Amino acid sequence: QDKGTPEHIKAVTARVDGAFIRANAAKTNDWPSHGLDYAETRFSKLDQITTGNVRELGLAWSYNLESTRGVEATPLVVDGIMYVTASWSVVHAIDVRTGRKLWSYDPQVDKSKGFRGCCDVVNRGVALYQGKVFVGAYDGRLIALDAATGQPVWEKDTIVDKTKSYTITGAPRVFKGKVIIGNGGAEYGVRGYVTAYDAATGEQKWRWFTVPGDPSKPFEDASMAKAAKTWDPSGKYWEAGGGGTAWDTLAFDPELNLMYVGTGNGSPWARSKRSPKGGDNLYLASIVALNPDTGQYVWHYQQTPGDNWDYTSTQPMILADLKINGKPRKVILHAPKNGFFFVIDRTNGKFISAKNFVEVNWATGYDKKGRPIEVAAARQNEKPGDSIPGPFGAHNWHSMSFNPQTGLAYLPAQNIPLSLMDDKAWKFNENKPARPHAALGWNTAMFINAEPPKSKPMGRLVAWDPVAQKEAWGVEHVSPWNGGTLTTAGNLVFQGTADGRLVAYNAKNGEKLWETATGTGVVAAPTTYMVDGKQYVSVAVGWGGVYGLAARATERQGPGTVYTFVIGGNAPKPDFVQYRMDKLLQGVKYDPAKVPEGTLLYVSNCVFCHGVPGVDRGGNIPNLGYMNASMIENLDKFVFKGPAMERGMPDFSDKLSMEDVEKIKAFIQGTADAVRPK
Ligand SMILES: O=C(O)c1cc(C(=O)O)c2c(n1)C(=O)C(=O)c1cc(C(=O)O)[nH]c1-2
Ligand SMILES: [Ca+2]
């Protein structure tokens, strides 16, 4: 049979089901699900590429994803058929044998609604099951495609309330014939949940909410009634949704018949506003075990009780079997945003251990019962102070991997400095200058960087020993926001970096063995798989995600590209594109008296995408301090139904007046002038 024909694709993808995914885990010849296997280990048993020959790795082909925003997807591959997503949830099917496009599918997300997600218009990849490819579109639709042709088979809107800013950025998983997906939106005032759909028909099978709703209405299930006792109703938490969005990690243990959900931060961030009398606010920032057949709650472990810092627990979980104190234990390994590395018993949710893998200033450790020992000052946000880790997390969605041969987990750790302070006057959905992105629907109830943060940015590849709870080795990077990791039986760790390289390390000791330039920063994780007896390594590259909107660590820019490497590969690299940036803005006429008000408007409308003018240097969205003066002089033409709307810029017609635009112009030019070297 010819490979890459619709008949071949149909035959090989039809085989992918639960039994296939479990059988594949023994040899890992294919990469059929997001984290490689149900345990999400990202540990490949392939060992053709080793510490001995990795230096001979070369490019087999590159593929242009034709996207300019963040690319966060892990490519799936079965028998040389690759499925990967670009920004705006566009799916590409690629023939690994030739590097050519088989088909692509664009769900046609309305780009004027890009602002309804906090953190770039990203997508972390697809799921594959019985001849179908499943993608969560940014606007909340879950779409099943024919794996051979890319034609839609069914489509479901996963969103419970279309007036709220719900999105999907995560990769669906298929457990026992059901497609599972969660949503994003906890910066906007939403209530989190996960939903299961029949893979064949799209029929909804169950839905589990992560936080309680309005207590005057019946609770959906016993877990919600239990959770409601940990929320103060005087805060009317249900009006701002409560949060807890499960926007990324899911895992499955078929023996225990449990699936695991990592839940997100509180909405709003400030607990004093969400739940004024305190409380743990279940099930925020938790790992929750559900019955995959029914969606019924089984147990939970809350990592950050009463979250107050955007400490999501949505970071990738790994199921591992470890020997702890001489006893074999079935555990979950987890390094959420809050900076602690957790080992949890996955049979019952009992805490085993936690240790900080970076410097933190909100807790000194965890007690025996698994409660954090908080630093009191961390909740007293009367004055701006660095939250360490900050809302970008000590570790974000970037995939972790675990190698049972070395016993080490590999994760990109970081510090991205931000200061926080309570917003005492916050009201739900009230758009006021100085409230972070309030014009776009954000509801943090906190001011961000009202004073500049004092901590230092940091990015580090950490090899963590989860039994000893300590770092075995680490590699310092030049910037935070580095890519997810892959580890292999060839004793290797692969990681892409913010400064535009794909690097291979010795998994035991961190020695750098190989690297190649990728043209732009890498945030996604690599995969590896066999095709016709040869081991390949692929990575989808495209600088972005929340930190990549306004900052960068390379002088090169997009487009989103898939690179595939093989021993002896010698295909030419595509031309790298130089980052286009004008000189520091000069000559826009403005009234200096307008700068202070312009500053506050900039915070409530512009800052997370465009960064601080002349201070940040632009990411996948340009910095306004380095524009041509005529663009800033004509700023109104860009903010009111402007030409960038088709690239995802919001329309500010009902948010800003002409007078506001004048103030913002004053802030942009004033800031550029203030930072200009004398
Ligand atoms: O609370 C949420 O619902 C939510 C959603 C998302 C998302 O869907 O991408 C992110 C976050 N929070 C978040 O806190 C965060 O740091 C983040 C980074 C990214 C990214 O893709 O780079 N997404 C998200
Ligand atoms: Ca969040």
XYZ file of C-alpha atoms and ligand atoms in Angstrom:
703
model
C 0.000 0.000 0.000
C 1.256 3.494 -0.854
C 2.021 5.523 2.256
C 0.384 8.909 2.686
C -2.629 8.116 0.498
C -6.096 8.613 2.023
C -6.483 4.805 2.122
C -3.251 4.397 4.071
C -4.123 7.224 6.483
C -7.581 5.806 6.969
C -6.190 2.370 7.767
C -3.497 3.534 10.220
C -5.609 6.077 12.067
C -8.617 3.742 12.344
C -6.427 1.503 14.520
C -5.818 4.199 17.120
C -7.943 3.470 20.185
C -7.360 2.790 23.877
C -5.785 -0.609 23.271
C -3.477 0.910 20.651
C -2.383 3.748 22.934
C -1.651 1.263 25.736
C 0.159 -1.183 23.435
C 2.201 1.636 21.911
C 3.467 2.584 25.364
C 5.545 -0.631 25.410
C 7.691 0.370 22.401
C 6.634 3.952 21.687
C 7.110 3.602 17.936
C 4.311 6.118 17.396
C 3.303 9.227 19.322
C -0.492 8.774 19.344
C -1.597 11.070 22.201
C -0.610 14.428 23.627
C 1.825 13.283 26.320
C 2.821 10.153 24.304
C 0.927 7.779 26.633
C -1.981 7.984 29.076
C 0.531 8.637 31.863
C 1.776 11.677 29.861
C 5.409 10.708 30.512
C 6.917 12.047 27.282
C 9.503 9.305 27.817
C 10.254 7.573 24.519
C 11.683 4.061 24.626
C 13.339 4.623 21.256
C 17.119 4.393 21.388
C 18.415 4.691 17.835
C 19.383 8.257 18.651
C 21.728 8.206 21.635
C 24.288 10.292 23.458
C 26.778 8.651 21.062
C 25.271 9.750 17.750
C 22.994 12.690 18.514
C 25.639 15.027 17.055
C 24.822 13.552 13.633
C 21.221 14.694 13.860
C 20.289 16.869 10.875
C 17.224 18.393 9.300
C 15.003 15.991 7.324
C 12.529 18.709 6.380
C 10.820 21.857 7.593
C 7.185 22.763 7.098
C 5.732 26.277 7.160
C 2.662 26.471 9.406
C 1.908 29.933 8.004
C 1.154 31.410 11.383
C 2.705 34.386 13.142
C 1.439 33.855 16.689
C 2.429 31.300 19.311
C 2.743 27.620 18.382
C 2.370 25.391 21.448
C 1.363 22.070 19.905
C 2.901 18.665 20.448
C 2.753 16.897 17.053
C 1.057 13.472 17.081
C 2.415 10.838 14.679
C 1.182 7.381 13.622
C 3.000 5.465 10.895
C 4.503 8.653 9.520
C 1.270 10.682 9.471
C 1.660 13.819 11.593
C -1.079 16.025 13.063
C -0.121 19.374 14.514
C -1.818 22.707 15.186
C -0.723 26.280 14.565
C -2.089 29.446 16.194
C -5.821 30.150 15.769
C -6.426 26.372 16.137
C -5.533 25.566 12.511
C -4.813 21.825 12.052
C -2.151 20.522 9.660
C -1.710 16.906 8.533
C 1.820 16.288 7.256
C 3.442 13.280 5.582
C 6.617 12.658 7.611
C 8.143 10.647 4.749
C 8.139 13.683 2.444
C 7.506 16.692 4.709
C 4.532 17.617 2.518
C 1.099 18.837 3.496
C -1.632 16.196 3.348
C -4.377 18.621 4.315
C -5.025 21.551 6.608
C -8.194 22.646 8.356
C -8.960 26.181 9.526
C -11.904 26.397 11.943
C -12.269 30.088 10.976
C -12.163 31.481 14.479
C -13.427 35.077 14.527
C -10.159 36.991 14.875
C -11.865 40.039 16.344
C -12.524 37.866 19.426
C -8.880 37.035 20.065
C -8.976 39.168 23.228
C -11.347 36.672 24.857
C -8.334 34.549 25.854
C -5.695 35.844 28.230
C -2.585 34.415 26.735
C -2.203 34.398 22.955
C -4.363 32.613 20.369
C -2.603 29.327 20.920
C -3.493 25.657 20.679
C -1.582 22.780 22.254
C -2.526 20.088 19.779
C -5.042 17.443 18.781
C -6.255 14.035 19.914
C -6.530 11.039 17.609
C -9.045 8.204 17.911
C -10.539 5.658 15.511
C -9.906 7.605 12.341
C -10.776 11.028 13.721
C -8.730 14.057 14.721
C -10.151 16.209 17.531
C -9.286 19.882 17.913
C -10.520 22.443 20.418
C -11.039 25.708 18.536
C -10.073 28.909 20.351
C -13.727 30.027 20.339
C -14.787 26.970 22.338
C -15.933 24.552 19.638
C -14.755 20.960 19.842
C -14.410 19.683 16.282
C -13.963 16.104 14.996
C -12.247 15.795 11.614
C -11.836 12.832 9.306
C -8.155 11.951 9.810
C -7.708 11.001 6.148
C -9.291 14.066 4.553
C -9.553 16.824 7.187
C -13.297 17.098 6.576
C -15.393 17.956 9.659
C -17.453 15.046 10.986
C -19.081 16.666 14.009
C -18.796 19.899 15.968
C -19.968 20.810 19.481
C -19.997 24.158 21.240
C -18.470 23.404 24.656
C -19.363 26.784 26.160
C -22.080 27.015 28.813
C -22.498 30.790 28.654
C -21.722 32.661 25.432
C -21.764 36.033 27.207
C -18.583 35.014 29.063
C -15.014 34.876 27.755
C -14.480 31.140 27.519
C -11.868 29.697 25.141
C -10.097 26.422 24.408
C -6.324 26.315 24.126
C -5.591 22.818 25.435
C -5.291 19.514 23.602
C -8.278 17.169 23.971
C -7.638 13.627 25.243
C -9.700 10.535 24.499
C -10.263 8.197 27.451
C -12.490 5.140 26.949
C -14.051 6.465 23.771
C -14.833 9.884 25.211
C -13.199 13.116 24.139
C -12.375 15.189 27.216
C -11.828 18.942 27.089
C -11.670 21.863 29.524
C -11.825 25.606 28.855
C -9.855 28.739 29.638
C -11.105 32.048 30.985
C -10.352 32.452 34.696
C -8.810 35.903 34.158
C -12.217 37.035 32.829
C -14.734 35.827 35.403
C -15.850 32.350 34.384
C -16.677 29.071 36.098
C -14.424 26.177 35.105
C -15.531 22.729 33.976
C -14.515 19.709 31.924
C -16.812 17.975 29.461
C -16.783 14.518 27.873
C -18.201 13.819 24.414
C -18.705 10.535 22.623
C -15.805 10.310 20.154
C -17.951 8.740 17.446
C -20.991 11.008 17.590
C -20.110 14.091 19.630
C -22.958 13.413 22.036
C -22.251 14.969 25.444
C -21.660 12.270 28.056
C -20.928 14.233 31.206
C -19.712 17.555 32.575
C -17.976 18.245 35.865
C -17.709 21.797 37.188
C -14.544 22.622 39.101
C -16.096 25.218 41.437
C -19.600 25.707 42.861
C -22.196 27.908 41.183
C -24.941 30.077 42.651
C -25.883 28.466 46.008
C -29.525 29.549 45.612
C -29.804 26.986 42.823
C -29.357 23.224 43.272
C -25.729 22.074 43.130
C -24.934 19.823 40.196
C -23.500 17.057 42.399
C -22.264 16.264 45.899
C -18.751 17.506 45.115
C -20.170 21.003 44.469
C -22.166 21.023 47.709
C -18.984 20.051 49.544
C -16.935 22.698 47.732
C -19.473 25.477 48.428
C -18.712 25.188 52.146
C -15.215 26.478 51.419
C -16.403 29.672 49.706
C -17.832 32.768 51.412
C -21.143 33.589 49.686
C -20.962 37.224 50.831
C -18.434 37.675 48.023
C -21.066 36.451 45.525
C -18.329 34.330 44.042
C -20.638 32.931 41.367
C -21.023 36.366 39.734
C -17.346 36.385 38.770
C -17.474 32.674 38.032
C -14.981 31.610 40.666
C -12.488 30.313 38.093
C -10.768 26.944 38.354
C -10.610 26.520 34.586
C -9.037 23.223 33.496
C -7.285 24.675 30.484
C -4.474 22.208 29.985
C -3.467 19.059 31.838
C -5.368 15.745 31.879
C -4.088 12.194 32.495
C -5.605 8.724 32.782
C -4.820 5.550 34.711
C -6.755 2.682 33.071
C -5.970 0.219 35.916
C -7.383 2.507 38.578
C -10.074 3.730 36.168
C -9.330 7.291 37.243
C -8.725 10.368 35.168
C -6.968 13.385 36.594
C -7.725 17.061 36.041
C -5.473 19.957 36.999
C -7.597 23.000 37.867
C -6.839 26.687 37.501
C -6.664 29.898 39.478
C -9.403 31.803 41.263
C -11.488 34.352 39.422
C -10.859 37.079 40.418
C -7.299 36.471 41.613
C -7.685 38.311 44.944
C -9.285 35.992 47.477
C -10.297 39.012 49.576
C -12.718 39.928 46.781
C -13.712 36.412 45.724
C -14.349 35.006 49.168
C -14.019 37.847 51.700
C -14.070 35.656 54.815
C -11.368 33.394 53.398
C -11.702 29.673 52.831
C -9.874 27.182 50.675
C -12.194 27.734 47.706
C -12.355 24.167 46.410
C -11.493 22.973 43.819
C -9.230 25.819 42.718
C -5.551 25.029 42.108
C -6.068 21.301 42.700
C -5.572 17.877 41.222
C -8.970 16.182 41.035
C -9.571 12.504 40.241
C -12.761 11.717 38.330
C -14.411 8.537 37.160
C -13.912 8.729 33.373
C -17.169 6.871 32.701
C -19.408 9.243 34.636
C -17.400 12.366 35.401
C -18.041 11.759 39.067
C -15.664 13.290 41.596
C -13.513 10.687 43.408
C -10.893 12.677 45.356
C -8.934 15.908 45.259
C -5.702 17.352 46.524
C -5.530 21.136 46.663
C -2.046 22.533 46.103
C -2.779 26.209 46.739
C -5.687 26.587 49.197
C -7.435 29.945 48.790
C -5.397 30.843 45.711
C -4.470 34.516 45.652
C -1.741 34.656 43.010
C -3.042 33.068 39.770
C -1.427 29.812 40.936
C -2.994 27.433 38.453
C -2.465 23.697 38.878
C -3.039 23.174 35.160
C 0.638 22.424 34.535
C 1.279 19.000 32.948
C 0.887 16.015 35.305
C 2.863 12.793 34.890
C 1.789 9.423 36.285
C 4.794 7.422 37.491
C 5.557 4.372 39.599
C 8.289 5.205 42.108
C 9.938 3.492 45.035
C 9.600 5.792 48.036
C 11.009 4.729 51.416
C 11.469 1.273 49.928
C 7.839 0.917 48.886
C 6.490 1.004 45.332
C 4.036 3.885 45.002
C 1.706 4.920 42.181
C 2.187 8.664 42.082
C 1.474 11.858 40.195
C 4.452 14.130 39.550
C 3.485 17.758 39.284
C 5.223 21.126 39.204
C 2.432 23.725 39.148
C 2.812 27.495 38.925
C 3.260 27.876 42.688
C 6.903 26.712 42.560
C 6.689 23.430 44.488
C 7.317 19.987 43.022
C 4.617 17.587 44.250
C 4.539 13.834 44.612
C 0.945 12.685 45.245
C -0.457 9.172 45.692
C -2.651 8.769 42.630
C -4.740 5.957 44.106
C -6.227 8.209 46.801
C -4.901 11.758 46.423
C -2.802 11.599 49.601
C 0.088 13.998 49.834
C 3.524 12.352 49.813
C 5.936 15.257 49.484
C 6.504 18.746 48.093
C 9.630 20.842 47.755
C 10.227 24.164 46.056
C 12.141 23.830 42.768
C 12.776 27.587 42.508
C 12.932 30.416 45.028
C 9.463 31.235 46.339
C 8.243 33.925 48.734
C 4.639 32.877 49.475
C 5.265 29.698 51.525
C 8.176 28.128 53.352
C 7.152 24.540 52.651
C 4.351 22.021 53.168
C 3.378 20.319 56.417
C 2.897 16.555 56.730
C -0.757 16.787 55.778
C 0.088 18.598 52.580
C -0.905 22.128 53.512
C 1.401 24.962 52.582
C 3.069 26.850 55.413
C 2.268 30.326 54.168
C 4.274 33.481 54.616
C 1.672 35.848 56.069
C 2.930 38.846 54.131
C 2.151 37.102 50.843
C -1.587 37.751 51.316
C -1.221 41.317 52.545
C -1.171 43.060 49.215
C -1.614 46.545 50.633
C 1.426 47.751 48.782
C 2.850 46.431 45.524
C 5.254 43.563 46.106
C 6.850 40.882 43.979
C 4.916 37.677 43.954
C 7.512 34.895 43.568
C 6.561 32.969 41.571
C 4.454 35.548 39.767
C 1.335 34.908 37.708
C 3.410 33.522 34.814
C 4.340 30.696 37.180
C 7.567 29.019 38.243
C 6.536 26.544 35.566
C 3.705 27.063 33.116
C 1.994 24.788 30.543
C 5.318 23.798 28.937
C 5.469 20.021 28.986
C 7.465 18.169 31.605
C 8.912 14.686 30.897
C 9.944 11.862 33.225
C 12.665 9.314 32.464
C 12.400 6.123 34.580
C 16.002 5.223 33.619
C 17.432 8.322 35.281
C 14.571 8.750 37.741
C 14.463 12.429 36.803
C 11.724 14.806 35.675
C 12.736 17.550 33.243
C 10.957 20.874 33.331
C 11.463 24.483 32.256
C 11.486 26.551 35.453
C 11.443 30.330 35.510
C 10.890 33.624 37.228
C 9.070 36.374 35.364
C 9.032 39.344 37.740
C 5.648 40.928 38.504
C 4.389 42.876 41.467
C 0.824 42.545 42.756
C -1.396 44.694 44.942
C -5.062 44.270 45.909
C -7.551 46.466 44.074
C -9.783 47.411 46.984
C -12.411 49.092 44.808
C -12.720 46.263 42.277
C -16.220 45.457 41.019
C -17.037 42.660 38.610
C -16.707 43.710 34.963
C -16.097 47.364 35.768
C -13.741 48.883 33.227
C -11.593 51.489 34.943
C -8.193 52.867 33.959
C -5.252 51.109 35.715
C -7.147 47.822 36.109
C -5.150 45.273 34.114
C -6.919 44.758 30.776
C -10.257 45.702 32.282
C -11.312 47.059 28.891
C -10.899 43.553 27.471
C -12.860 41.861 30.224
C -10.159 40.929 32.720
C -11.181 40.583 36.358
C -8.111 40.119 38.525
C -9.090 42.443 41.419
C -5.387 43.198 41.607
C -3.077 45.812 40.192
C -0.060 44.458 38.380
C 3.277 46.312 38.393
C 1.863 49.441 40.028
C 5.492 49.622 41.108
C 8.203 47.933 39.046
C 9.047 44.431 40.314
C 12.405 43.923 41.989
C 13.094 40.221 41.401
C 15.245 39.073 38.484
C 14.044 37.194 35.407
C 15.306 33.622 35.199
C 14.895 30.589 32.959
C 16.331 27.191 33.764
C 16.040 23.621 32.572
C 15.679 21.679 35.813
C 16.318 17.935 36.113
C 14.448 17.064 39.297
C 14.749 13.947 41.429
C 11.191 13.434 42.745
C 12.212 10.815 45.330
C 14.984 12.891 46.906
C 12.977 16.071 46.127
C 16.010 17.932 44.856
C 17.589 19.184 41.675
C 19.973 16.655 40.113
C 21.263 19.119 37.534
C 20.157 22.289 35.812
C 21.006 24.470 32.835
C 20.668 28.244 33.003
C 19.003 29.810 29.961
C 19.310 33.430 28.829
C 15.585 34.096 29.211
C 12.470 32.690 30.873
C 9.768 30.946 28.776
C 11.685 28.017 27.311
C 10.119 25.018 25.600
C 8.681 21.802 26.982
C 10.864 18.696 27.223
C 11.164 15.210 25.732
C 13.327 12.440 27.203
C 14.386 9.149 25.610
C 15.888 5.740 26.297
C 18.911 7.006 24.347
C 19.690 8.889 27.595
C 18.705 12.201 26.069
C 16.658 15.240 26.949
C 15.497 17.523 24.133
C 14.360 21.067 24.758
C 13.752 24.132 22.609
C 14.728 27.516 24.002
C 13.396 31.058 24.052
C 16.551 32.162 22.243
C 15.793 30.007 19.215
C 17.585 26.687 19.576
C 16.657 23.032 19.853
C 19.137 21.407 22.251
C 19.908 17.798 23.243
C 21.384 17.079 26.679
C 22.712 13.980 28.381
C 19.744 12.991 30.570
C 21.980 11.868 33.445
C 24.171 14.901 33.854
C 22.940 17.742 31.641
C 25.958 17.817 29.357
C 25.001 19.635 26.157
C 25.510 17.299 23.194
C 23.864 18.974 20.201
C 22.000 22.075 19.203
C 20.500 23.613 16.107
C 19.048 27.049 15.369
C 15.275 27.217 14.954
C 14.881 30.735 13.614
C 12.640 31.884 16.428
C 11.938 31.077 20.068
C 10.576 27.613 20.890
C 7.818 27.093 23.456
C 6.306 23.731 22.435
C 7.749 20.302 23.243
C 9.496 17.953 20.796
C 8.260 14.456 19.924
C 10.074 11.371 18.641
C 8.797 8.330 16.752
C 9.777 5.671 14.196
C 8.969 5.708 10.489
C 10.138 2.852 8.257
C 12.740 1.781 10.791
C 14.235 5.241 11.429
C 13.877 7.392 14.524
C 12.821 11.001 13.941
C 12.585 14.026 16.247
C 10.095 16.803 15.475
C 9.317 20.125 17.093
C 6.738 22.776 16.234
C 8.261 26.226 16.565
C 6.492 29.576 16.889
C 7.323 32.178 19.520
C 4.365 33.213 21.641
C 2.123 32.281 24.507
C 1.485 34.821 27.200
C 5.089 35.923 27.766
C 5.842 35.831 24.038
C 3.240 38.459 23.163
C 5.315 41.391 24.349
C 8.816 39.986 24.976
C 11.332 37.886 23.087
C 14.887 36.585 23.271
C 15.793 36.346 19.572
C 16.274 38.829 16.760
C 14.280 36.554 14.470
C 10.589 36.079 14.050
C 8.227 33.317 12.832
C 6.615 31.948 10.812
C 5.414 28.935 12.747
C 7.443 25.984 11.470
C 7.661 22.255 12.086
C 11.248 20.972 12.028
C 11.905 17.246 11.668
C 15.341 15.768 12.323
C 16.925 12.413 11.540
C 20.460 11.021 11.801
C 22.344 12.206 8.723
C 19.595 14.648 7.662
C 20.916 17.473 5.491
C 17.903 19.390 4.211
C 18.436 23.160 3.951
C 17.037 25.349 6.733
C 14.310 27.753 5.631
C 15.372 31.410 5.473
C 15.166 32.951 8.902
C 13.259 36.219 9.090
C 14.814 39.221 10.805
C 12.630 40.852 13.477
C 11.322 44.157 12.113
C 11.549 46.979 14.596
C 11.860 50.700 13.941
C 14.108 52.961 15.993
C 12.871 54.239 19.325
C 9.768 56.329 18.634
C 10.464 59.999 18.068
C 8.568 63.129 17.122
C 4.937 62.419 18.040
C 3.546 65.688 19.411
C 1.898 65.307 22.802
C 0.863 67.148 25.930
C 3.043 65.888 28.822
C 0.179 66.626 31.238
C -1.721 63.756 29.606
C 0.939 61.134 30.331
C -0.313 60.054 33.812
C -3.860 59.364 32.604
C -2.485 57.787 29.448
C -0.467 55.409 31.609
C -3.569 54.156 33.399
C -5.493 53.729 30.138
C -2.577 51.865 28.621
C -2.733 49.385 31.523
C -6.459 48.770 31.131
C -6.300 48.397 27.331
C -2.898 47.663 25.835
C -0.073 46.509 28.081
C -0.174 42.697 28.086
C -0.102 42.512 24.312
C 2.138 45.459 23.414
C 4.350 45.621 26.504
C 5.834 48.798 27.942
C 6.814 51.146 25.092
C 10.569 51.363 24.572
C 11.211 49.111 27.593
C 9.985 45.753 26.285
C 11.042 45.082 22.712
C 8.020 43.333 21.248
C 7.199 39.664 20.939
C 4.804 38.284 18.367
C 2.956 41.602 18.798
C 4.922 44.800 18.122
C 6.070 47.184 20.835
C 4.567 50.634 20.299
C 7.726 52.395 21.438
C 9.499 51.173 18.316
C 6.965 52.151 15.686
C 7.171 54.601 12.885
C 5.938 57.975 14.242
C 3.168 58.214 11.643
C 1.560 55.061 13.046
C 1.330 56.484 16.556
C 0.215 59.859 15.176
C -2.649 57.942 13.528
C -3.281 55.651 16.492
C -7.052 56.191 16.285
C -7.075 54.530 12.846
C -5.605 51.405 14.446
C -7.667 51.227 17.626
C -11.052 51.925 16.032
C -11.878 49.008 13.699
C -8.305 49.073 12.459
C -6.521 46.952 9.852
C -4.916 44.712 12.529
C -8.346 43.380 13.503
C -7.911 40.597 10.979
C -4.767 39.591 12.876
C -6.498 39.563 16.252
C -6.434 43.171 17.445
C -9.598 44.124 19.338
C -11.840 46.967 18.223
C -11.777 49.670 20.908
C -14.731 51.665 19.486
C -16.895 51.240 22.567
C -13.989 51.339 25.026
C -11.938 54.431 24.187
C -12.750 58.009 23.169
C -10.640 60.173 20.845
C -9.506 62.023 23.946
C -8.414 58.686 25.526
C -6.400 57.901 22.411
C -4.613 61.261 22.727
C -3.692 60.344 26.307
C -2.392 56.934 25.252
C -0.324 58.570 22.511
C 1.144 60.891 25.150
C 2.042 57.907 27.303
C 3.686 56.045 24.404
C 5.809 58.962 23.195
C 6.425 60.198 26.733
C 7.726 56.801 27.813
C 9.931 56.482 24.738
C 11.363 59.923 25.505
C 11.898 59.030 29.158
C 13.911 55.906 28.358
C 15.898 57.434 25.484
C 19.619 57.391 26.290
C 20.745 60.957 26.898
O -7.100 30.902 33.879
C -7.255 30.501 32.732
O -8.328 30.112 32.277
C -6.048 30.498 31.875
C -6.062 30.043 30.568
C -4.863 30.029 29.826
C -4.975 29.499 28.440
O -6.053 28.934 28.135
O -4.103 29.618 27.608
C -3.670 30.485 30.462
C -3.767 30.917 31.802
N -4.921 30.921 32.466
C -2.629 31.362 32.550
O -2.774 31.734 33.735
C -1.364 31.380 31.947
O -0.356 31.720 32.582
C -1.266 30.968 30.595
C -0.159 30.924 29.739
C -0.642 30.479 28.553
C 0.091 30.263 27.314
O -0.450 29.575 26.441
O 1.214 30.784 27.193
N -1.955 30.242 28.643
C -2.379 30.546 29.883
Ca -5.004 31.946 34.654
